[in-house]
C-alpha positions as semicolon CSV with decimal commas, in nm:
position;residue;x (nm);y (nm);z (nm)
1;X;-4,114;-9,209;1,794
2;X;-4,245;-9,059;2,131
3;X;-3,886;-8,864;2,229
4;X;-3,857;-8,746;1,855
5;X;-4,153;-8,560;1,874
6;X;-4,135;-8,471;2,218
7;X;-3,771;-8,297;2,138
8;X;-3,924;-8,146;1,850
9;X;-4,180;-8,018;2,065
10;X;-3,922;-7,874;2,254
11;X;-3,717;-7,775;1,972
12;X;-3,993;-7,588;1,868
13;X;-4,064;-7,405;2,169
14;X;-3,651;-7,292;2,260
15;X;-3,681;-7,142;1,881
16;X;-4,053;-6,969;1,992
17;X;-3,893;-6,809;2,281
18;X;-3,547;-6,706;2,109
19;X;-3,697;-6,563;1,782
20;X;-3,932;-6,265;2,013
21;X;-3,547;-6,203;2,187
22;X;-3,446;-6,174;1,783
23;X;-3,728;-5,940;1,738
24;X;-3,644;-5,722;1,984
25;X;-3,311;-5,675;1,915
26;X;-3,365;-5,592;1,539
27;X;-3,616;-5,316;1,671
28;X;-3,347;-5,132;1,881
29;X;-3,130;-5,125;1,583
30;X;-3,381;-5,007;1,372
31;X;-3,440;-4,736;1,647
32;X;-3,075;-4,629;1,661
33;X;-3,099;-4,626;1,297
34;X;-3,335;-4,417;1,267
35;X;-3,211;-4,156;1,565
36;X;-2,937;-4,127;1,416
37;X;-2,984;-4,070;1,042
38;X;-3,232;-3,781;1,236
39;X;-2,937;-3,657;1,426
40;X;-2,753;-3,660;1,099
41;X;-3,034;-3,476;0,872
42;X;-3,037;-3,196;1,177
43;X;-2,642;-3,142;1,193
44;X;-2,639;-3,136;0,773
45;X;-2,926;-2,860;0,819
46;X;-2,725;-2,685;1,124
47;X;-2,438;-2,689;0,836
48;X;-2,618;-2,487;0,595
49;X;-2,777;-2,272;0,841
50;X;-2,377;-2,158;0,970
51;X;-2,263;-2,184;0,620
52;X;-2,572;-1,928;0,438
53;X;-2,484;-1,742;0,736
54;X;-2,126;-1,707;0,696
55;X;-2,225;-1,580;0,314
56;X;-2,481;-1,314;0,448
57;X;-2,248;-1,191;0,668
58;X;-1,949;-1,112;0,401
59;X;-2,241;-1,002;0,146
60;X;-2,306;-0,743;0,454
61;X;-1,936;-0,636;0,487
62;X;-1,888;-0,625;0,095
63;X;-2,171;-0,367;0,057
64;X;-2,045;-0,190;0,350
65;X;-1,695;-0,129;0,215
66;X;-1,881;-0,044;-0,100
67;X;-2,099;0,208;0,037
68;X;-1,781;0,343;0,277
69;X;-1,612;0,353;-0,061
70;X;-1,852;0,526;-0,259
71;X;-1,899;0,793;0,037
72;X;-1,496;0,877;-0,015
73;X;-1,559;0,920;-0,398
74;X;-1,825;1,146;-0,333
75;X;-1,652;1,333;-0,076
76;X;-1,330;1,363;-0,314
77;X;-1,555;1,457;-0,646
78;X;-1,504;1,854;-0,685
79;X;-1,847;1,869;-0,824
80;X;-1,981;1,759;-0,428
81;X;-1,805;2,062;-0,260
82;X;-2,112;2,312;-0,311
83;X;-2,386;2,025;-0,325
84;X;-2,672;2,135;-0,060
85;X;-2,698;1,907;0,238
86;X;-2,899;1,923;0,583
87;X;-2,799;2,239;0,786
88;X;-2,708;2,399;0,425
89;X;-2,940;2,415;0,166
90;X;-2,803;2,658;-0,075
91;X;-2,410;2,473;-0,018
92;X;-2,253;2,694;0,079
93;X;-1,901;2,694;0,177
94;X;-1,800;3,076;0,240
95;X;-1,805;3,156;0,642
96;X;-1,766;3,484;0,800
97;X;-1,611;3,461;1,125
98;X;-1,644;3,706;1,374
99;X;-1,520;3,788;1,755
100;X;-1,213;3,632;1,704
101;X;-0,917;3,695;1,939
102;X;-0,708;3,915;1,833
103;X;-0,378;3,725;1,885
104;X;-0,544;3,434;1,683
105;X;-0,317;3,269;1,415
106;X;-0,391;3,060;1,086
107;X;-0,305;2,752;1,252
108;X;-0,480;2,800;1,564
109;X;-0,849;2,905;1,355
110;X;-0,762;2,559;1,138
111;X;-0,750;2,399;1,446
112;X;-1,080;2,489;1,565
113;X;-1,252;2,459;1,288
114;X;-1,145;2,085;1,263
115;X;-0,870;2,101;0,988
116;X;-1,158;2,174;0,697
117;X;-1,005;2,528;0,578
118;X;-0,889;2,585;0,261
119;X;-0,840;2,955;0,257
120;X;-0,860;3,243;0,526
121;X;-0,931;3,626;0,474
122;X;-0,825;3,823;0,724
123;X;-1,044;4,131;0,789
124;X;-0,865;4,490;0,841
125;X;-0,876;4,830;0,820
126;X;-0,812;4,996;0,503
127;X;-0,608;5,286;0,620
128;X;-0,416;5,131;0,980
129;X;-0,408;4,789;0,863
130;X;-0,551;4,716;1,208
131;X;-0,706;4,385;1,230
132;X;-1,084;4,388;1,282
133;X;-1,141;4,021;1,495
134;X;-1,329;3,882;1,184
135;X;-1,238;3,680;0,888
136;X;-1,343;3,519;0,569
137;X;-1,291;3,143;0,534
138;X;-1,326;2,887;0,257
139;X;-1,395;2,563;0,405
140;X;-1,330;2,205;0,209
141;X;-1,717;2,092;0,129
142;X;-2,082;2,228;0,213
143;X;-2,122;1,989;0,482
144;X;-1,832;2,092;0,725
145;X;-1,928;2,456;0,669
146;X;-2,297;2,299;0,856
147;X;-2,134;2,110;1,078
148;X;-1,910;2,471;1,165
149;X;-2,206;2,647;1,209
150;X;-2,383;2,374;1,411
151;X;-2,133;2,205;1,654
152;X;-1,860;2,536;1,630
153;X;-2,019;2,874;1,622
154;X;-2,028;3,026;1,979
155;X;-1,758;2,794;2,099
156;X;-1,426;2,976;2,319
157;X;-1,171;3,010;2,115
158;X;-0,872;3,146;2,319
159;X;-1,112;3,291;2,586
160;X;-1,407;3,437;2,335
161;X;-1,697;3,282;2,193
162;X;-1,667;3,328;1,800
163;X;-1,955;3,336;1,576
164;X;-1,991;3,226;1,233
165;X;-2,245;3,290;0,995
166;X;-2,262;3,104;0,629
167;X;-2,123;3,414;0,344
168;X;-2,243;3,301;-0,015
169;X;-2,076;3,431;-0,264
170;X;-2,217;3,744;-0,433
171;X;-2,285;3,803;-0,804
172;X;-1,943;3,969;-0,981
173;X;-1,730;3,814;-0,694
174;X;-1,688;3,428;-0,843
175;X;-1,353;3,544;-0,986
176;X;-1,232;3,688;-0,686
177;X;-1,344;3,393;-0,439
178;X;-1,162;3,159;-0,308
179;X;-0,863;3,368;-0,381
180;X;-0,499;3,255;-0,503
181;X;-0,334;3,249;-0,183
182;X;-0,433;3,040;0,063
183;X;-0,408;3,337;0,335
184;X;-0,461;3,661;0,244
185;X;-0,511;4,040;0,461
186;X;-0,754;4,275;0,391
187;X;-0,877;4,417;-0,011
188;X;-0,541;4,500;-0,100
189;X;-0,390;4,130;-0,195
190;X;-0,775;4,010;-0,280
191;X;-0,758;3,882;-0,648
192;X;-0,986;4,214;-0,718
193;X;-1,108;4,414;-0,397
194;X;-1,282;4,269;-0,102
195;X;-1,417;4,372;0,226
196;X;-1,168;4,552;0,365
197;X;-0,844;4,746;0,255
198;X;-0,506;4,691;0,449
199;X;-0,161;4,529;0,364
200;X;-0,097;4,346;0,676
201;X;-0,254;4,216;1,067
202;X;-0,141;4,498;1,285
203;X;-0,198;4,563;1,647
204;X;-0,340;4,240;1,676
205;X;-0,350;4,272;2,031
């Protein structure tokens, strides 16, 4: 009876001492458990974070294009060409052009004034058809006449600093201006008049 209760005695105390060990153990898996459902709930957040920002990001680009878009229309809409803008108020999109060379060409004015002509006057004497150095130009929208006026006028054009001034267009001349042709010399070929008489450039030089 004495060595059954002494070996449950010691029964008793190899369970005591393995049961803390069992303790432990559970306790470090209850840890890990717990780091990593954390590690899990911050990369499932980190997820959304990328993915709201991914959507942000093409929100951002579609209104963009949109507004890029909608700046063409406007651009293109006929009813834009005289609307008043910074640097030109009253829209308008009638230059006079003076100084020019006097070898200067159509193409070679386009040129300079950044491809935004529509229609050129060139100014000349009524009886010689000499050609003054000055012009009349119709330019595409209110906004590139500005931008003529503001990054062009005084720049050398084949050696001489041209000037340009805006040239609204006066009562009883709406008819007349722009004209027909795209290019056009003196009053003669005008639609009714204009500044200056003349069938042709001559001594241009």
């Amino acid at each position: 009876m004495k060595r059954r209760s002494r070996r449950r005695k010691r029964r008793g105390k190899k369970e005591s001492k393995i049961e803390p060990e069992l303790d432990g153990d559970d306790d470090d898996d209850n840890e890990e458990k717990e780091q990593m459902s954390e590690e899990e709930s911050v990369d499932s957040d980190e997820e959304k974070n990328t993915t709201t920002n991914d959507e942000d990001s093409q929100n951002d680009d579609n209104i963009d294009t949109t507004e890029d878009d909608n700046n063409n229309t406007a651009n293109d809409d006929p009813k834009d060409k005289n609307k008043p803008c910074k640097g030109n108020p009253q829209g308008v999109t009638r230059l006079f052009l003076g100084n020019l060379p006097f070898a200067v060409s159509e193409p070679t004015l386009s040129t300079h004034l950044k491809d935004c002509v529509t229609h050129i006057k060139w100014i000349t004497d009524k009886e010689t058809g000499k050609f003054y150095g000055s012009a009349f130009v119709e330019v595409d929208n209110s906004k590139n006449a500005a931008k003529c006026l503001q990054k062009i006028n005084g720049t050398q054009l084949m050696g001489r600093p041209i000037k340009i001034n805006f040239a609204p267009v006066r009562a009883g001349e709406e008819t007349d201006w722009p004209p027909r042709s795209r290019v056009i010399t003196g009053g003669k070929m005008a639609n009714a008049g204009g500044q200056a008489g003349g069938a042709g450039i001559k001594a241009m030089s």
